[in-house]
């Protein structure tokens, strides 16, 4: 009986936070994202919006989770989750074996490959990945890892790999001519081709799956997120969201 009581108390503590004044308020879950990744997450009129944002909000609504959002650099998302400064990461994050060691991922919700982009009026093609070219990547992304491991470390690329905190900066340096190309997730590259003077010259089949991440061991929250994703799929709401952001 005592055990059951303390278990209940623990559960309640997880759900409720008692403020200093004695009032009881629901916990607010902090969602971290790198809002430079349209259509998954981007800033519009000063607000963080996008597919991932709508997705986690819809899950929050179904599961009664109060959410607040933080826009931080992609490579600090996992450290922030581990440190307890974030509860959830929704950032087009690929489920990888390496990341699985540090955080727990939801069931996959989107699949993507990588793409190579160059300036729109450039004559460059796939060979921009070889030799003395400068490639821009977002630090810590799978695009970064692919370029670093498959091109730079093998000596196939003899130019520089330039690391950026955000894709906003990658794109401006590419358009300014400070970079020859960038490697990034295909759906995002495609959206950039519609918004900026850039074009896709190659697709790299990496077969990545995106997942929502929580702190390692946070099974309770992970289960709610997984249930939410499944419910959104069955209700047709997931397809509605996909239609809204990907025509
Ligand atoms: N899918 C890639 C990865 O997980 C890139 C994600 C970048 N996300 C972002 N919001 N900038 O590494």
PDB file of C-alpha atoms and ligand atoms in Angstrom:
ATOM      1  CA  UNK A   1       0.000   0.000   0.000  1.00  0.00           C
ATOM      2  CA  UNK A   2       2.788   2.395   0.938  1.00  0.00           C
ATOM      3  CA  UNK A   3       4.594   1.451  -2.245  1.00  0.00           C
ATOM      4  CA  UNK A   4       1.518   2.154  -4.319  1.00  0.00           C
ATOM      5  CA  UNK A   5       1.045   5.495  -2.593  1.00  0.00           C
ATOM      6  CA  UNK A   6       4.604   6.605  -3.214  1.00  0.00           C
ATOM      7  CA  UNK A   7       4.354   5.427  -6.791  1.00  0.00           C
ATOM      8  CA  UNK A   8       1.237   7.546  -7.244  1.00  0.00           C
ATOM      9  CA  UNK A   9       2.988  10.488  -5.624  1.00  0.00           C
ATOM     10  CA  UNK A  10       5.898  10.110  -8.044  1.00  0.00           C
ATOM     11  CA  UNK A  11       3.550   9.982 -11.003  1.00  0.00           C
ATOM     12  CA  UNK A  12       1.754  13.107  -9.810  1.00  0.00           C
ATOM     13  CA  UNK A  13       5.037  14.915  -9.327  1.00  0.00           C
ATOM     14  CA  UNK A  14       5.862  14.109 -12.898  1.00  0.00           C
ATOM     15  CA  UNK A  15       2.650  15.664 -14.130  1.00  0.00           C
ATOM     16  CA  UNK A  16       2.201  18.556 -11.747  1.00  0.00           C
ATOM     17  CA  UNK A  17       4.444  21.235 -10.453  1.00  0.00           C
ATOM     18  CA  UNK A  18       3.500  23.033  -7.263  1.00  0.00           C
ATOM     19  CA  UNK A  19       4.431  26.689  -7.445  1.00  0.00           C
ATOM     20  CA  UNK A  20       5.819  28.627  -4.492  1.00  0.00           C
ATOM     21  CA  UNK A  21       2.455  30.236  -3.893  1.00  0.00           C
ATOM     22  CA  UNK A  22       0.877  26.836  -3.505  1.00  0.00           C
ATOM     23  CA  UNK A  23      -1.081  26.915  -6.760  1.00  0.00           C
ATOM     24  CA  UNK A  24      -0.852  23.791  -8.863  1.00  0.00           C
ATOM     25  CA  UNK A  25       0.024  24.238 -12.532  1.00  0.00           C
ATOM     26  CA  UNK A  26       0.521  21.700 -15.295  1.00  0.00           C
ATOM     27  CA  UNK A  27       4.085  21.056 -16.375  1.00  0.00           C
ATOM     28  CA  UNK A  28       5.067  22.815 -19.562  1.00  0.00           C
ATOM     29  CA  UNK A  29       7.223  20.698 -21.857  1.00  0.00           C
ATOM     30  CA  UNK A  30      10.042  22.543 -23.578  1.00  0.00           C
ATOM     31  CA  UNK A  31      10.379  21.573 -27.245  1.00  0.00           C
ATOM     32  CA  UNK A  32      13.734  22.331 -28.875  1.00  0.00           C
ATOM     33  CA  UNK A  33      14.199  22.853 -32.603  1.00  0.00           C
ATOM     34  CA  UNK A  34      16.572  24.488 -35.058  1.00  0.00           C
ATOM     35  CA  UNK A  35      14.131  26.682 -36.964  1.00  0.00           C
ATOM     36  CA  UNK A  36      16.110  26.951 -40.201  1.00  0.00           C
ATOM     37  CA  UNK A  37      14.724  23.883 -41.949  1.00  0.00           C
ATOM     38  CA  UNK A  38      11.636  24.618 -44.092  1.00  0.00           C
ATOM     39  CA  UNK A  39       9.048  23.148 -44.298  1.00  0.00           C
ATOM     40  CA  UNK A  40       9.797  21.223 -41.080  1.00  0.00           C
ATOM     41  CA  UNK A  41      10.626  24.225 -38.887  1.00  0.00           C
ATOM     42  CA  UNK A  42      11.225  27.856 -39.771  1.00  0.00           C
ATOM     43  CA  UNK A  43      10.476  31.330 -38.511  1.00  0.00           C
ATOM     44  CA  UNK A  44       7.573  33.252 -40.033  1.00  0.00           C
ATOM     45  CA  UNK A  45       6.528  36.663 -38.680  1.00  0.00           C
ATOM     46  CA  UNK A  46       8.707  36.034 -35.646  1.00  0.00           C
ATOM     47  CA  UNK A  47       7.008  32.734 -34.891  1.00  0.00           C
ATOM     48  CA  UNK A  48       8.396  29.185 -35.065  1.00  0.00           C
ATOM     49  CA  UNK A  49       6.173  27.245 -37.475  1.00  0.00           C
ATOM     50  CA  UNK A  50       6.327  24.176 -39.730  1.00  0.00           C
ATOM     51  CA  UNK A  51       5.390  20.536 -40.100  1.00  0.00           C
ATOM     52  CA  UNK A  52       7.288  19.364 -36.995  1.00  0.00           C
ATOM     53  CA  UNK A  53       5.794  22.175 -34.949  1.00  0.00           C
ATOM     54  CA  UNK A  54       2.226  21.335 -36.034  1.00  0.00           C
ATOM     55  CA  UNK A  55       2.955  17.654 -35.475  1.00  0.00           C
ATOM     56  CA  UNK A  56       4.153  18.011 -31.890  1.00  0.00           C
ATOM     57  CA  UNK A  57       1.344  20.504 -31.150  1.00  0.00           C
ATOM     58  CA  UNK A  58      -1.212  17.984 -32.429  1.00  0.00           C
ATOM     59  CA  UNK A  59       0.365  15.274 -30.260  1.00  0.00           C
ATOM     60  CA  UNK A  60       0.318  17.671 -27.310  1.00  0.00           C
ATOM     61  CA  UNK A  61      -3.368  18.354 -27.841  1.00  0.00           C
ATOM     62  CA  UNK A  62      -4.240  14.655 -28.002  1.00  0.00           C
ATOM     63  CA  UNK A  63      -2.152  13.782 -24.950  1.00  0.00           C
ATOM     64  CA  UNK A  64      -2.727  16.869 -22.827  1.00  0.00           C
ATOM     65  CA  UNK A  65       0.841  18.162 -22.993  1.00  0.00           C
ATOM     66  CA  UNK A  66       1.395  21.882 -22.571  1.00  0.00           C
ATOM     67  CA  UNK A  67       4.249  22.971 -24.868  1.00  0.00           C
ATOM     68  CA  UNK A  68       6.641  25.853 -25.265  1.00  0.00           C
ATOM     69  CA  UNK A  69       9.276  26.181 -28.036  1.00  0.00           C
ATOM     70  CA  UNK A  70      12.979  27.035 -28.095  1.00  0.00           C
ATOM     71  CA  UNK A  71      14.983  27.768 -31.247  1.00  0.00           C
ATOM     72  CA  UNK A  72      18.626  26.722 -30.757  1.00  0.00           C
ATOM     73  CA  UNK A  73      21.454  25.494 -32.985  1.00  0.00           C
ATOM     74  CA  UNK A  74      21.017  21.933 -34.222  1.00  0.00           C
ATOM     75  CA  UNK A  75      24.183  20.575 -32.610  1.00  0.00           C
ATOM     76  CA  UNK A  76      23.135  21.800 -29.160  1.00  0.00           C
ATOM     77  CA  UNK A  77      19.744  20.041 -29.220  1.00  0.00           C
ATOM     78  CA  UNK A  78      20.947  16.668 -27.912  1.00  0.00           C
ATOM     79  CA  UNK A  79      23.221  18.190 -25.232  1.00  0.00           C
ATOM     80  CA  UNK A  80      20.298  20.382 -24.085  1.00  0.00           C
ATOM     81  CA  UNK A  81      18.001  17.339 -23.919  1.00  0.00           C
ATOM     82  CA  UNK A  82      20.586  15.443 -21.870  1.00  0.00           C
ATOM     83  CA  UNK A  83      21.088  18.412 -19.546  1.00  0.00           C
ATOM     84  CA  UNK A  84      17.339  18.655 -18.936  1.00  0.00           C
ATOM     85  CA  UNK A  85      17.007  22.081 -20.567  1.00  0.00           C
ATOM     86  CA  UNK A  86      14.690  20.569 -23.167  1.00  0.00           C
ATOM     87  CA  UNK A  87      12.075  17.821 -22.801  1.00  0.00           C
ATOM     88  CA  UNK A  88      11.463  17.099 -26.477  1.00  0.00           C
ATOM     89  CA  UNK A  89      13.393  17.610 -29.721  1.00  0.00           C
ATOM     90  CA  UNK A  90      11.306  18.052 -32.872  1.00  0.00           C
ATOM     91  CA  UNK A  91      13.777  19.109 -35.527  1.00  0.00           C
ATOM     92  CA  UNK A  92      13.725  16.843 -38.558  1.00  0.00           C
ATOM     93  CA  UNK A  93      16.195  14.744 -36.630  1.00  0.00           C
ATOM     94  CA  UNK A  94      17.323  11.507 -38.257  1.00  0.00           C
ATOM     95  CA  UNK A  95      17.274   8.411 -36.075  1.00  0.00           C
ATOM     96  CA  UNK A  96      20.898   7.172 -36.079  1.00  0.00           C
ATOM     97  CA  UNK A  97      22.660   4.463 -34.055  1.00  0.00           C
ATOM     98  CA  UNK A  98      25.048   7.067 -32.642  1.00  0.00           C
ATOM     99  CA  UNK A  99      22.227   9.341 -31.433  1.00  0.00           C
ATOM    100  CA  UNK A 100      20.297   6.340 -30.063  1.00  0.00           C
ATOM    101  CA  UNK A 101      23.131   5.984 -27.530  1.00  0.00           C
ATOM    102  CA  UNK A 102      22.377   9.454 -26.173  1.00  0.00           C
ATOM    103  CA  UNK A 103      18.595   9.919 -26.473  1.00  0.00           C
ATOM    104  CA  UNK A 104      15.390   7.937 -27.103  1.00  0.00           C
ATOM    105  CA  UNK A 105      13.519   8.331 -30.387  1.00  0.00           C
ATOM    106  CA  UNK A 106       9.836   8.007 -31.214  1.00  0.00           C
ATOM    107  CA  UNK A 107       8.607   5.803 -34.034  1.00  0.00           C
ATOM    108  CA  UNK A 108       9.675   7.255 -37.415  1.00  0.00           C
ATOM    109  CA  UNK A 109       7.375   9.930 -38.854  1.00  0.00           C
ATOM    110  CA  UNK A 110       9.120  10.958 -42.103  1.00  0.00           C
ATOM    111  CA  UNK A 111      11.745   9.537 -44.489  1.00  0.00           C
ATOM    112  CA  UNK A 112      14.342  11.475 -46.451  1.00  0.00           C
ATOM    113  CA  UNK A 113      17.553  11.286 -48.479  1.00  0.00           C
ATOM    114  CA  UNK A 114      20.309  13.869 -48.873  1.00  0.00           C
ATOM    115  CA  UNK A 115      20.661  16.329 -51.765  1.00  0.00           C
ATOM    116  CA  UNK A 116      23.493  18.365 -53.253  1.00  0.00           C
ATOM    117  CA  UNK A 117      22.636  22.002 -54.002  1.00  0.00           C
ATOM    118  CA  UNK A 118      24.570  24.661 -55.955  1.00  0.00           C
ATOM    119  CA  UNK A 119      23.821  28.201 -57.174  1.00  0.00           C
ATOM    120  CA  UNK A 120      20.918  28.265 -59.632  1.00  0.00           C
ATOM    121  CA  UNK A 121      22.946  29.583 -62.590  1.00  0.00           C
ATOM    122  CA  UNK A 122      26.000  27.440 -61.892  1.00  0.00           C
ATOM    123  CA  UNK A 123      27.294  24.871 -64.395  1.00  0.00           C
ATOM    124  CA  UNK A 124      28.436  22.608 -61.553  1.00  0.00           C
ATOM    125  CA  UNK A 125      27.143  19.080 -61.220  1.00  0.00           C
ATOM    126  CA  UNK A 126      27.704  16.032 -59.031  1.00  0.00           C
ATOM    127  CA  UNK A 127      31.483  16.429 -59.443  1.00  0.00           C
ATOM    128  CA  UNK A 128      31.286  19.437 -57.117  1.00  0.00           C
ATOM    129  CA  UNK A 129      31.688  16.801 -54.378  1.00  0.00           C
ATOM    130  CA  UNK A 130      35.189  15.942 -55.601  1.00  0.00           C
ATOM    131  CA  UNK A 131      38.463  17.852 -55.619  1.00  0.00           C
ATOM    132  CA  UNK A 132      39.090  21.443 -54.608  1.00  0.00           C
ATOM    133  CA  UNK A 133      35.555  22.583 -53.805  1.00  0.00           C
ATOM    134  CA  UNK A 134      34.233  24.149 -50.619  1.00  0.00           C
ATOM    135  CA  UNK A 135      31.150  22.475 -49.146  1.00  0.00           C
ATOM    136  CA  UNK A 136      28.929  24.056 -46.498  1.00  0.00           C
ATOM    137  CA  UNK A 137      27.070  21.939 -43.954  1.00  0.00           C
ATOM    138  CA  UNK A 138      25.055  22.459 -40.796  1.00  0.00           C
ATOM    139  CA  UNK A 139      27.201  21.271 -37.894  1.00  0.00           C
ATOM    140  CA  UNK A 140      26.248  17.881 -36.515  1.00  0.00           C
ATOM    141  CA  UNK A 141      23.726  16.975 -39.206  1.00  0.00           C
ATOM    142  CA  UNK A 142      23.747  13.762 -41.200  1.00  0.00           C
ATOM    143  CA  UNK A 143      24.764  15.895 -44.211  1.00  0.00           C
ATOM    144  CA  UNK A 144      27.814  17.040 -42.226  1.00  0.00           C
ATOM    145  CA  UNK A 145      28.645  13.434 -41.290  1.00  0.00           C
ATOM    146  CA  UNK A 146      28.195  12.179 -44.848  1.00  0.00           C
ATOM    147  CA  UNK A 147      30.506  14.833 -46.302  1.00  0.00           C
ATOM    148  CA  UNK A 148      33.079  14.504 -43.535  1.00  0.00           C
ATOM    149  CA  UNK A 149      33.221  10.691 -43.540  1.00  0.00           C
ATOM    150  CA  UNK A 150      32.745   9.866 -47.201  1.00  0.00           C
ATOM    151  CA  UNK A 151      34.478  12.778 -48.917  1.00  0.00           C
ATOM    152  CA  UNK A 152      36.773  14.747 -46.632  1.00  0.00           C
ATOM    153  CA  UNK A 153      38.338  11.941 -44.585  1.00  0.00           C
ATOM    154  CA  UNK A 154      38.840   9.827 -47.715  1.00  0.00           C
ATOM    155  CA  UNK A 155      40.618  12.646 -49.521  1.00  0.00           C
ATOM    156  CA  UNK A 156      37.999  12.704 -52.286  1.00  0.00           C
ATOM    157  CA  UNK A 157      37.232  16.303 -51.363  1.00  0.00           C
ATOM    158  CA  UNK A 158      40.391  18.384 -51.081  1.00  0.00           C
ATOM    159  CA  UNK A 159      38.629  21.714 -50.525  1.00  0.00           C
ATOM    160  CA  UNK A 160      37.161  22.819 -47.213  1.00  0.00           C
ATOM    161  CA  UNK A 161      34.146  21.609 -45.291  1.00  0.00           C
ATOM    162  CA  UNK A 162      32.665  24.765 -43.776  1.00  0.00           C
ATOM    163  CA  UNK A 163      30.514  24.304 -40.685  1.00  0.00           C
ATOM    164  CA  UNK A 164      27.522  26.546 -39.898  1.00  0.00           C
ATOM    165  CA  UNK A 165      25.070  26.820 -37.009  1.00  0.00           C
ATOM    166  CA  UNK A 166      22.093  27.340 -39.308  1.00  0.00           C
ATOM    167  CA  UNK A 167      21.034  26.688 -42.898  1.00  0.00           C
ATOM    168  CA  UNK A 168      20.146  30.359 -43.197  1.00  0.00           C
ATOM    169  CA  UNK A 169      23.904  31.065 -43.111  1.00  0.00           C
ATOM    170  CA  UNK A 170      24.773  28.127 -45.395  1.00  0.00           C
ATOM    171  CA  UNK A 171      22.317  29.407 -48.005  1.00  0.00           C
ATOM    172  CA  UNK A 172      23.560  32.992 -47.896  1.00  0.00           C
ATOM    173  CA  UNK A 173      27.192  31.913 -48.303  1.00  0.00           C
ATOM    174  CA  UNK A 174      26.232  29.611 -51.170  1.00  0.00           C
ATOM    175  CA  UNK A 175      24.332  32.399 -52.926  1.00  0.00           C
ATOM    176  CA  UNK A 176      27.194  34.874 -52.279  1.00  0.00           C
ATOM    177  CA  UNK A 177      29.620  32.486 -53.938  1.00  0.00           C
ATOM    178  CA  UNK A 178      31.579  31.723 -50.766  1.00  0.00           C
ATOM    179  CA  UNK A 179      30.670  28.052 -51.087  1.00  0.00           C
ATOM    180  CA  UNK A 180      30.521  25.728 -54.085  1.00  0.00           C
ATOM    181  CA  UNK A 181      27.781  23.466 -52.764  1.00  0.00           C
ATOM    182  CA  UNK A 182      25.912  22.204 -49.724  1.00  0.00           C
ATOM    183  CA  UNK A 183      24.656  18.768 -48.715  1.00  0.00           C
ATOM    184  CA  UNK A 184      21.382  18.675 -46.809  1.00  0.00           C
ATOM    185  CA  UNK A 185      18.116  16.772 -46.492  1.00  0.00           C
ATOM    186  CA  UNK A 186      16.338  16.460 -49.850  1.00  0.00           C
ATOM    187  CA  UNK A 187      12.881  17.783 -48.869  1.00  0.00           C
ATOM    188  CA  UNK A 188      14.464  20.900 -47.369  1.00  0.00           C
ATOM    189  CA  UNK A 189      16.775  21.361 -50.357  1.00  0.00           C
ATOM    190  CA  UNK A 190      13.704  21.134 -52.568  1.00  0.00           C
ATOM    191  CA  UNK A 191      11.896  23.812 -50.586  1.00  0.00           C
ATOM    192  CA  UNK A 192      14.987  26.061 -50.799  1.00  0.00           C
ATOM    193  CA  UNK A 193      14.961  25.716 -54.598  1.00  0.00           C
ATOM    194  CA  UNK A 194      11.487  27.296 -54.527  1.00  0.00           C
ATOM    195  CA  UNK A 195      12.562  30.166 -52.261  1.00  0.00           C
ATOM    196  CA  UNK A 196      16.186  30.928 -53.204  1.00  0.00           C
ATOM    197  CA  UNK A 197      18.380  30.991 -56.323  1.00  0.00           C
ATOM    198  CA  UNK A 198      19.699  27.457 -55.809  1.00  0.00           C
ATOM    199  CA  UNK A 199      19.178  24.125 -57.561  1.00  0.00           C
ATOM    200  CA  UNK A 200      19.565  20.427 -56.767  1.00  0.00           C
ATOM    201  CA  UNK A 201      22.230  18.631 -58.828  1.00  0.00           C
ATOM    202  CA  UNK A 202      22.167  15.219 -57.142  1.00  0.00           C
ATOM    203  CA  UNK A 203      20.305  13.055 -54.678  1.00  0.00           C
ATOM    204  CA  UNK A 204      22.276  10.847 -52.296  1.00  0.00           C
ATOM    205  CA  UNK A 205      20.254   7.838 -51.217  1.00  0.00           C
ATOM    206  CA  UNK A 206      20.785   7.666 -47.453  1.00  0.00           C
ATOM    207  CA  UNK A 207      17.327   6.336 -46.472  1.00  0.00           C
ATOM    208  CA  UNK A 208      16.967   8.342 -43.265  1.00  0.00           C
ATOM    209  CA  UNK A 209      13.998   8.283 -40.892  1.00  0.00           C
ATOM    210  CA  UNK A 210      13.078  11.233 -38.704  1.00  0.00           C
ATOM    211  CA  UNK A 211      12.069  10.738 -35.072  1.00  0.00           C
ATOM    212  CA  UNK A 212      11.047  12.949 -32.164  1.00  0.00           C
ATOM    213  CA  UNK A 213      13.607  12.659 -29.364  1.00  0.00           C
ATOM    214  CA  UNK A 214      13.249  12.679 -25.583  1.00  0.00           C
ATOM    215  CA  UNK A 215      15.796  12.289 -22.806  1.00  0.00           C
ATOM    216  CA  UNK A 216      17.124   8.753 -22.525  1.00  0.00           C
ATOM    217  CA  UNK A 217      14.865   6.699 -20.264  1.00  0.00           C
ATOM    218  CA  UNK A 218      11.868   9.055 -20.396  1.00  0.00           C
ATOM    219  CA  UNK A 219       9.566   6.171 -21.323  1.00  0.00           C
ATOM    220  CA  UNK A 220       6.408   7.858 -20.061  1.00  0.00           C
ATOM    221  CA  UNK A 221       6.744  10.844 -22.371  1.00  0.00           C
ATOM    222  CA  UNK A 222       7.989   8.718 -25.269  1.00  0.00           C
ATOM    223  CA  UNK A 223       4.936   6.487 -25.009  1.00  0.00           C
ATOM    224  CA  UNK A 224       2.580   9.464 -25.143  1.00  0.00           C
ATOM    225  CA  UNK A 225       4.394  10.773 -28.227  1.00  0.00           C
ATOM    226  CA  UNK A 226       4.292   7.377 -29.954  1.00  0.00           C
ATOM    227  CA  UNK A 227       0.602   6.960 -29.172  1.00  0.00           C
ATOM    228  CA  UNK A 228       0.012  10.466 -30.486  1.00  0.00           C
ATOM    229  CA  UNK A 229       1.776   9.701 -33.772  1.00  0.00           C
ATOM    230  CA  UNK A 230      -0.217   6.483 -34.236  1.00  0.00           C
ATOM    231  CA  UNK A 231      -3.499   8.243 -33.451  1.00  0.00           C
ATOM    232  CA  UNK A 232      -2.710  11.021 -35.927  1.00  0.00           C
ATOM    233  CA  UNK A 233      -1.984   8.398 -38.589  1.00  0.00           C
ATOM    234  CA  UNK A 234      -5.245   6.533 -37.987  1.00  0.00           C
ATOM    235  CA  UNK A 235      -7.389   9.650 -37.802  1.00  0.00           C
ATOM    236  CA  UNK A 236      -6.042  10.997 -41.098  1.00  0.00           C
ATOM    237  CA  UNK A 237      -4.672  14.110 -39.388  1.00  0.00           C
ATOM    238  CA  UNK A 238      -1.098  13.080 -40.283  1.00  0.00           C
ATOM    239  CA  UNK A 239      -2.022  13.045 -43.990  1.00  0.00           C
ATOM    240  CA  UNK A 240      -3.646  16.460 -43.599  1.00  0.00           C
ATOM    241  CA  UNK A 241      -0.437  17.831 -42.100  1.00  0.00           C
ATOM    242  CA  UNK A 242       1.641  16.252 -44.885  1.00  0.00           C
ATOM    243  CA  UNK A 243      -0.685  17.824 -47.486  1.00  0.00           C
ATOM    244  CA  UNK A 244      -0.387  21.197 -45.784  1.00  0.00           C
ATOM    245  CA  UNK A 245       3.406  21.275 -45.971  1.00  0.00           C
ATOM    246  CA  UNK A 246       4.302  19.055 -48.951  1.00  0.00           C
ATOM    247  CA  UNK A 247       2.255  19.510 -52.108  1.00  0.00           C
TER     248      UNK A 247
HETATM  249  N1  LIG B   1      17.993  15.134 -40.749  1.00  0.00           N
HETATM  250  C1  LIG B   1      19.277  15.732 -40.528  1.00  0.00           C
HETATM  251  C2  LIG B   1      19.863  15.236 -39.228  1.00  0.00           C
HETATM  252  O1  LIG B   1      19.187  14.703 -38.422  1.00  0.00           O
HETATM  253  C3  LIG B   1      19.234  17.243 -40.520  1.00  0.00           C
HETATM  254  C4  LIG B   1      18.319  17.844 -39.520  1.00  0.00           C
HETATM  255  C5  LIG B   1      18.483  19.327 -39.414  1.00  0.00           C
HETATM  256  N2  LIG B   1      17.382  19.887 -38.727  1.00  0.00           N
HETATM  257  C6  LIG B   1      17.200  21.229 -38.563  1.00  0.00           C
HETATM  258  N3  LIG B   1      16.089  21.602 -37.990  1.00  0.00           N
HETATM  259  N4  LIG B   1      18.083  22.078 -38.980  1.00  0.00           N
HETATM  260  O2  LIG B   1      21.030  15.373 -38.976  1.00  0.00           O
END
